[in-house]
């Protein structure tokens, strides 16, 4: 089926198989490999993208469903070679280790900040609950989100004895 | 290498320098092998065994071969290569018999993933199902089915391992120190019990993936999510009898490893498919389900400990028996057994010790390295046992540990003497005890108990680990100066998220005295252009590659000074440098910029001198030895890292439900190189440890089918599972031979989280737990004195049936005092 879809502000017209997921469409047909597959079953959040302004697990959406829709991915997060405030905060707080969950994490964090501009720690935990990270233990990710939303108080990384 | 540098003189070491790999990882432009597509690339899929043990009667591939778009189909009969890290026991595709659920029986390469999937469905395999042996304790019985009847004929590394032919024992590690029976005879108390835990999955967010192109004249290129490109190359060439120069292994960004991507995995199979398909590149990426059963897991363990204690609480003797469930192939499990064997007592001095550690074959997915390399599993037993012994003899658990913990002058199980530079486990313990207010409840905590009806408990557990590696493990660094006076560092250590790239850049910037912005460390690895590194495992990266980097810096400076000495007409001894120039100490204006000599200096008259500046540093572990196979004596440890966790938890005394309120973790890291990176390792490892402690584990039915190979049924911690409060503490007793005094700490945060939690729960509601993970129902059962649920073989997913309780000797009535 032929679909028209706008991804990160660019309009695409493409033929896709009816059973192709949005995830594979983005990664394989458009070459936008920043969005990752961690499970292919709607469980891990690595494939999170914005679809018409809301986050979805793109492994659970068919590309044809995105016809006439708007998609935003990690590739659209920075602009003109400059990182977004959220990306900068992730960097400052060491919220990235292997980086495989990062794209999905940033998408979910952006959605959270969008509807809750000043989230509490519990709200952040809830907002990121669907995004697995096996490396960081989440704490530095939570701090990064607190930092961009004005809720962060600086503390020592480590206690020395 | 540099001990006790005054922290005020350090520009980068000790600072939270930002990661060097984030520009790509934050923008989705870092390339992982899963993202790669090569021209003409084929996609592979694997036909997997639905049985735990079966004879392969017939494999019919005719329909698959006939499908349009299929370029290669392979079965076990097509391949005559066996692989294995330490014991060469695994066929690339099962031959004659399948030995575990999910084992690869046939494989296909096709022009699209869809065609490959369809082709695999079209392969018909006829099996004759046989009775599997599932429980590793059953597998030890004399009449047990043999998983590898031909074990006696397999090639293996004799210096380190002892397989027992005609049994299911893939390796038997022994350690004998002093006279354990005499010790027991002298003891005032003898306490014995058994502890266990099931297999678990590493869960890197990027599943295993490899692309291989087997080109003309056997030139092979491998792109892999491997942790250790040089080990992939070595083992690959060994298997296929190829010269090392024929095979090139490239590792770009890797989406997590945790030990599961050490060694060699999908590469040989994908290579055979590429060869069969005429040399086209072939890609195979494991699905999440395959990650659980086609690829290896962490071994289950049954650990029996018997401890003899003197009246004053000193341990006199300890007998330790470990039964490691290898699954169907030995892979790393034999070395996990060995490394756990020589560290089996944890950080305690045991004057008379006896260890028998067995690796046992069963018909289950096989075990491999996983963060902690056995220490997560056996510290569960050690630290629950220390708690039990202390309670049994009526001593405060902290005081009991203090009395027996390793301290300067102690002799380890293998005969190594601990010094003041080895690290201080008691300091870690005291720090976490203080942090959680061990031993009493605050007024606020008491009020909370009254208000909620829940019980608050506090527990502590200690830990130790050294890198498990060959005694002559080596690495190297090459530092090349660029024309602008910046440097590019090549090392063979991979960046799997742990942050070594950044920490090593700091060490190089520190030693050269250069701005960190001028130090570039290559993230992508390539065996053709990077210097050798054994493996990215064992928490050895910082200490070994750090030392190699320091040596390479010194070499680079020496070469730079040699050129500058000519240009400046001064003796080398009179030269000094900063980030910009080399200059004469007593005449600082007589100087030459680094960039002018970086790629060779040109005199004003046009004559050239020098050439590109390149520094090389090689580092090899020194002073280590093989262990005596009968006594286990020798020196296996490059560096010991000690630590402790303290946990406050809150338990519902009626239902057994609990919540972790606080975790405090302390490690003697020698020297902190990057506080933010270190905290990331500590918190990330601790949460992974909480996953192991609270919920993760393989569940099988009694035919050996894995029942939970997905995130739906095998939960890992999410952001919601974070404890309310986390405290990360460091102790710094510098490692004499560590870079700036640092030692490794990547695996350690995961170790002993589970027993700290178990001890906390026990202190809250007196539930005596011997099995991990600790699920709510396990707490309830333990409170009601029922056996813990056996997690790994059940009649039903929710059932609690041991396959044969008689095979496992539990002695819950532990204390036998004369
Ligand atoms: S890949 Fe879509 S949720 Fe895991
Ligand atoms: S950084 Fe590795 S999974 Fe999150």
PDB file of C-alpha atoms in Angstrom, chain B residues 395-565:
ATOM      1  CA  UNK B 395      26.834 -12.931  67.876  1.00  0.00           C
ATOM      2  CA  UNK B 396      25.964  -9.664  66.183  1.00  0.00           C
ATOM      3  CA  UNK B 397      26.274 -10.348  62.416  1.00  0.00           C
ATOM      4  CA  UNK B 398      28.400  -7.244  61.954  1.00  0.00           C
ATOM      5  CA  UNK B 399      30.774  -8.178  64.740  1.00  0.00           C
ATOM      6  CA  UNK B 400      31.012 -11.710  63.380  1.00  0.00           C
ATOM      7  CA  UNK B 401      31.970 -10.374  59.981  1.00  0.00           C
ATOM      8  CA  UNK B 402      34.412  -7.876  61.439  1.00  0.00           C
ATOM      9  CA  UNK B 403      36.133 -10.706  63.274  1.00  0.00           C
ATOM     10  CA  UNK B 404      36.530 -12.891  60.209  1.00  0.00           C
ATOM     11  CA  UNK B 405      36.902 -10.453  57.312  1.00  0.00           C
ATOM     12  CA  UNK B 406      40.141 -10.326  55.355  1.00  0.00           C
ATOM     13  CA  UNK B 407      42.553  -7.710  56.681  1.00  0.00           C
ATOM     14  CA  UNK B 408      46.208  -6.906  56.040  1.00  0.00           C
ATOM     15  CA  UNK B 409      48.174 -10.050  56.802  1.00  0.00           C
ATOM     16  CA  UNK B 410      45.290 -12.460  56.110  1.00  0.00           C
ATOM     17  CA  UNK B 411      45.947 -15.386  53.803  1.00  0.00           C
ATOM     18  CA  UNK B 412      43.304 -15.975  51.104  1.00  0.00           C
ATOM     19  CA  UNK B 413      42.020 -19.394  50.078  1.00  0.00           C
ATOM     20  CA  UNK B 414      44.727 -19.671  47.411  1.00  0.00           C
ATOM     21  CA  UNK B 415      47.537 -18.607  49.727  1.00  0.00           C
ATOM     22  CA  UNK B 416      47.810 -14.942  48.766  1.00  0.00           C
ATOM     23  CA  UNK B 417      48.708 -12.452  51.494  1.00  0.00           C
ATOM     24  CA  UNK B 418      46.436  -9.428  51.825  1.00  0.00           C
ATOM     25  CA  UNK B 419      48.243  -6.099  52.294  1.00  0.00           C
ATOM     26  CA  UNK B 420      47.100  -2.598  53.164  1.00  0.00           C
ATOM     27  CA  UNK B 421      47.034  -1.886  49.434  1.00  0.00           C
ATOM     28  CA  UNK B 422      44.645  -4.718  48.613  1.00  0.00           C
ATOM     29  CA  UNK B 423      41.603  -2.798  49.794  1.00  0.00           C
ATOM     30  CA  UNK B 424      39.546  -2.633  52.974  1.00  0.00           C
ATOM     31  CA  UNK B 425      36.328  -4.609  53.131  1.00  0.00           C
ATOM     32  CA  UNK B 426      35.624  -3.712  56.743  1.00  0.00           C
ATOM     33  CA  UNK B 427      35.732   0.002  55.925  1.00  0.00           C
ATOM     34  CA  UNK B 428      33.085  -0.644  53.254  1.00  0.00           C
ATOM     35  CA  UNK B 429      30.964  -2.545  55.757  1.00  0.00           C
ATOM     36  CA  UNK B 430      31.183   0.130  58.425  1.00  0.00           C
ATOM     37  CA  UNK B 431      30.290   2.803  55.855  1.00  0.00           C
ATOM     38  CA  UNK B 432      27.095   1.105  54.689  1.00  0.00           C
ATOM     39  CA  UNK B 433      26.182   0.160  58.270  1.00  0.00           C
ATOM     40  CA  UNK B 434      26.402   3.814  59.247  1.00  0.00           C
ATOM     41  CA  UNK B 435      24.458   4.852  56.192  1.00  0.00           C
ATOM     42  CA  UNK B 436      21.461   2.651  56.969  1.00  0.00           C
ATOM     43  CA  UNK B 437      21.647   2.997  60.753  1.00  0.00           C
ATOM     44  CA  UNK B 438      22.251  -0.714  61.099  1.00  0.00           C
ATOM     45  CA  UNK B 439      21.103  -2.595  64.159  1.00  0.00           C
ATOM     46  CA  UNK B 440      18.366  -0.284  65.352  1.00  0.00           C
ATOM     47  CA  UNK B 441      15.312   1.594  64.135  1.00  0.00           C
ATOM     48  CA  UNK B 442      15.077   5.362  64.323  1.00  0.00           C
ATOM     49  CA  UNK B 443      12.069   6.947  66.029  1.00  0.00           C
ATOM     50  CA  UNK B 444      10.678   7.799  62.606  1.00  0.00           C
ATOM     51  CA  UNK B 445      11.084   4.191  61.482  1.00  0.00           C
ATOM     52  CA  UNK B 446       9.341   2.922  64.613  1.00  0.00           C
ATOM     53  CA  UNK B 447       6.469   5.321  63.999  1.00  0.00           C
ATOM     54  CA  UNK B 448       6.268   4.168  60.432  1.00  0.00           C
ATOM     55  CA  UNK B 449       6.032   0.563  61.554  1.00  0.00           C
ATOM     56  CA  UNK B 450       3.157   1.477  63.853  1.00  0.00           C
ATOM     57  CA  UNK B 451       1.409   3.496  61.179  1.00  0.00           C
ATOM     58  CA  UNK B 452       1.741   0.963  58.370  1.00  0.00           C
ATOM     59  CA  UNK B 453       1.734  -2.352  60.210  1.00  0.00           C
ATOM     60  CA  UNK B 454       4.774  -3.264  58.161  1.00  0.00           C
ATOM     61  CA  UNK B 455       8.061  -4.356  59.660  1.00  0.00           C
ATOM     62  CA  UNK B 456      11.287  -2.550  58.832  1.00  0.00           C
ATOM     63  CA  UNK B 457      14.441  -4.618  58.541  1.00  0.00           C
ATOM     64  CA  UNK B 458      18.100  -3.803  57.907  1.00  0.00           C
ATOM     65  CA  UNK B 459      20.667  -6.098  56.378  1.00  0.00           C
ATOM     66  CA  UNK B 460      24.274  -6.006  55.283  1.00  0.00           C
ATOM     67  CA  UNK B 461      26.317  -8.151  52.936  1.00  0.00           C
ATOM     68  CA  UNK B 462      29.985  -7.996  51.929  1.00  0.00           C
ATOM     69  CA  UNK B 463      31.633  -8.969  48.671  1.00  0.00           C
ATOM     70  CA  UNK B 464      34.887  -9.455  46.860  1.00  0.00           C
ATOM     71  CA  UNK B 465      35.973 -10.193  43.346  1.00  0.00           C
ATOM     72  CA  UNK B 466      39.156 -10.294  41.307  1.00  0.00           C
ATOM     73  CA  UNK B 467      39.352 -10.537  37.508  1.00  0.00           C
ATOM     74  CA  UNK B 468      39.077 -14.155  36.372  1.00  0.00           C
ATOM     75  CA  UNK B 469      41.607 -14.313  33.589  1.00  0.00           C
ATOM     76  CA  UNK B 470      44.616 -16.219  32.329  1.00  0.00           C
ATOM     77  CA  UNK B 471      47.765 -15.478  34.335  1.00  0.00           C
ATOM     78  CA  UNK B 472      49.405 -13.838  31.305  1.00  0.00           C
ATOM     79  CA  UNK B 473      46.467 -11.670  30.195  1.00  0.00           C
ATOM     80  CA  UNK B 474      47.714  -8.752  28.150  1.00  0.00           C
ATOM     81  CA  UNK B 475      46.624  -5.585  26.425  1.00  0.00           C
ATOM     82  CA  UNK B 476      48.181  -2.622  24.633  1.00  0.00           C
ATOM     83  CA  UNK B 477      47.536   0.975  23.671  1.00  0.00           C
ATOM     84  CA  UNK B 478      48.722   3.010  20.700  1.00  0.00           C
ATOM     85  CA  UNK B 479      48.620   6.798  20.918  1.00  0.00           C
ATOM     86  CA  UNK B 480      49.069   8.698  17.672  1.00  0.00           C
ATOM     87  CA  UNK B 481      49.681  12.418  17.607  1.00  0.00           C
ATOM     88  CA  UNK B 482      47.731  14.328  14.999  1.00  0.00           C
ATOM     89  CA  UNK B 483      49.079  17.316  13.056  1.00  0.00           C
ATOM     90  CA  UNK B 484      47.299  19.767  15.348  1.00  0.00           C
ATOM     91  CA  UNK B 485      48.891  18.363  18.489  1.00  0.00           C
ATOM     92  CA  UNK B 486      45.845  16.352  19.519  1.00  0.00           C
ATOM     93  CA  UNK B 487      46.090  12.602  20.045  1.00  0.00           C
ATOM     94  CA  UNK B 488      44.054   9.592  18.959  1.00  0.00           C
ATOM     95  CA  UNK B 489      44.127   6.541  21.199  1.00  0.00           C
ATOM     96  CA  UNK B 490      43.650   3.007  19.890  1.00  0.00           C
ATOM     97  CA  UNK B 491      42.916   0.214  22.320  1.00  0.00           C
ATOM     98  CA  UNK B 492      41.323  -3.181  21.752  1.00  0.00           C
ATOM     99  CA  UNK B 493      38.976  -2.809  24.735  1.00  0.00           C
ATOM    100  CA  UNK B 494      35.399  -2.376  23.539  1.00  0.00           C
ATOM    101  CA  UNK B 495      32.969   0.294  24.748  1.00  0.00           C
ATOM    102  CA  UNK B 496      29.861  -1.614  25.762  1.00  0.00           C
ATOM    103  CA  UNK B 497      28.488   1.197  27.874  1.00  0.00           C
ATOM    104  CA  UNK B 498      30.826   0.919  30.853  1.00  0.00           C
ATOM    105  CA  UNK B 499      32.522   4.204  29.975  1.00  0.00           C
ATOM    106  CA  UNK B 500      36.146   3.046  29.597  1.00  0.00           C
ATOM    107  CA  UNK B 501      36.535   5.265  26.557  1.00  0.00           C
ATOM    108  CA  UNK B 502      36.042   8.309  28.753  1.00  0.00           C
ATOM    109  CA  UNK B 503      38.023   7.086  31.753  1.00  0.00           C
ATOM    110  CA  UNK B 504      40.989   6.196  29.528  1.00  0.00           C
ATOM    111  CA  UNK B 505      40.819   9.596  27.820  1.00  0.00           C
ATOM    112  CA  UNK B 506      41.098  11.141  31.283  1.00  0.00           C
ATOM    113  CA  UNK B 507      44.125   9.015  32.116  1.00  0.00           C
ATOM    114  CA  UNK B 508      45.812   9.938  28.825  1.00  0.00           C
ATOM    115  CA  UNK B 509      45.027  13.639  29.240  1.00  0.00           C
ATOM    116  CA  UNK B 510      46.333  13.477  32.794  1.00  0.00           C
ATOM    117  CA  UNK B 511      49.584  11.745  31.948  1.00  0.00           C
ATOM    118  CA  UNK B 512      50.301  13.850  28.855  1.00  0.00           C
ATOM    119  CA  UNK B 513      49.214  17.060  30.531  1.00  0.00           C
ATOM    120  CA  UNK B 514      46.993  17.787  27.535  1.00  0.00           C
ATOM    121  CA  UNK B 515      43.549  19.307  27.420  1.00  0.00           C
ATOM    122  CA  UNK B 516      40.972  16.492  27.451  1.00  0.00           C
ATOM    123  CA  UNK B 517      39.413  17.987  24.319  1.00  0.00           C
ATOM    124  CA  UNK B 518      42.592  17.000  22.513  1.00  0.00           C
ATOM    125  CA  UNK B 519      42.324  13.330  23.470  1.00  0.00           C
ATOM    126  CA  UNK B 520      40.239  11.142  21.201  1.00  0.00           C
ATOM    127  CA  UNK B 521      39.664   7.500  22.030  1.00  0.00           C
ATOM    128  CA  UNK B 522      38.331   5.373  19.192  1.00  0.00           C
ATOM    129  CA  UNK B 523      34.999   3.744  20.057  1.00  0.00           C
ATOM    130  CA  UNK B 524      34.709   1.367  17.092  1.00  0.00           C
ATOM    131  CA  UNK B 525      37.085  -1.595  17.273  1.00  0.00           C
ATOM    132  CA  UNK B 526      38.831  -3.419  14.481  1.00  0.00           C
ATOM    133  CA  UNK B 527      41.252  -6.300  14.961  1.00  0.00           C
ATOM    134  CA  UNK B 528      43.095  -5.134  11.857  1.00  0.00           C
ATOM    135  CA  UNK B 529      43.953  -1.681  13.194  1.00  0.00           C
ATOM    136  CA  UNK B 530      43.700  -1.876  16.974  1.00  0.00           C
ATOM    137  CA  UNK B 531      46.354  -3.389  19.212  1.00  0.00           C
ATOM    138  CA  UNK B 532      45.558  -6.697  20.888  1.00  0.00           C
ATOM    139  CA  UNK B 533      43.370  -6.862  23.955  1.00  0.00           C
ATOM    140  CA  UNK B 534      42.436 -10.200  25.506  1.00  0.00           C
ATOM    141  CA  UNK B 535      38.773  -9.478  26.289  1.00  0.00           C
ATOM    142  CA  UNK B 536      36.465  -6.753  27.568  1.00  0.00           C
ATOM    143  CA  UNK B 537      35.474  -8.668  30.688  1.00  0.00           C
ATOM    144  CA  UNK B 538      36.386  -9.227  34.329  1.00  0.00           C
ATOM    145  CA  UNK B 539      36.465  -5.542  35.358  1.00  0.00           C
ATOM    146  CA  UNK B 540      40.008  -5.500  34.009  1.00  0.00           C
ATOM    147  CA  UNK B 541      39.574  -2.695  31.451  1.00  0.00           C
ATOM    148  CA  UNK B 542      40.423   0.340  33.544  1.00  0.00           C
ATOM    149  CA  UNK B 543      43.349  -1.194  35.366  1.00  0.00           C
ATOM    150  CA  UNK B 544      44.999  -2.964  32.434  1.00  0.00           C
ATOM    151  CA  UNK B 545      44.220  -0.636  29.541  1.00  0.00           C
ATOM    152  CA  UNK B 546      44.801   2.308  31.889  1.00  0.00           C
ATOM    153  CA  UNK B 547      48.306   1.068  32.566  1.00  0.00           C
ATOM    154  CA  UNK B 548      48.912   0.422  28.863  1.00  0.00           C
ATOM    155  CA  UNK B 549      47.760   3.988  28.126  1.00  0.00           C
ATOM    156  CA  UNK B 550      50.147   5.423  30.708  1.00  0.00           C
ATOM    157  CA  UNK B 551      53.027   3.450  29.193  1.00  0.00           C
ATOM    158  CA  UNK B 552      52.030   4.617  25.710  1.00  0.00           C
ATOM    159  CA  UNK B 553      51.951   8.233  26.908  1.00  0.00           C
ATOM    160  CA  UNK B 554      55.458   7.855  28.297  1.00  0.00           C
ATOM    161  CA  UNK B 555      56.636   6.365  25.027  1.00  0.00           C
ATOM    162  CA  UNK B 556      55.041   9.200  23.066  1.00  0.00           C
ATOM    163  CA  UNK B 557      56.632  11.836  25.283  1.00  0.00           C
ATOM    164  CA  UNK B 558      60.033  10.131  25.005  1.00  0.00           C
ATOM    165  CA  UNK B 559      59.818  10.222  21.223  1.00  0.00           C
ATOM    166  CA  UNK B 560      58.598  13.809  21.196  1.00  0.00           C
ATOM    167  CA  UNK B 561      61.395  14.884  23.516  1.00  0.00           C
ATOM    168  CA  UNK B 562      63.982  13.189  21.288  1.00  0.00           C
ATOM    169  CA  UNK B 563      62.920  15.347  18.337  1.00  0.00           C
ATOM    170  CA  UNK B 564      62.515  18.486  20.445  1.00  0.00           C
ATOM    171  CA  UNK B 565      65.974  17.983  21.919  1.00  0.00           C
TER     172      UNK B 565
END
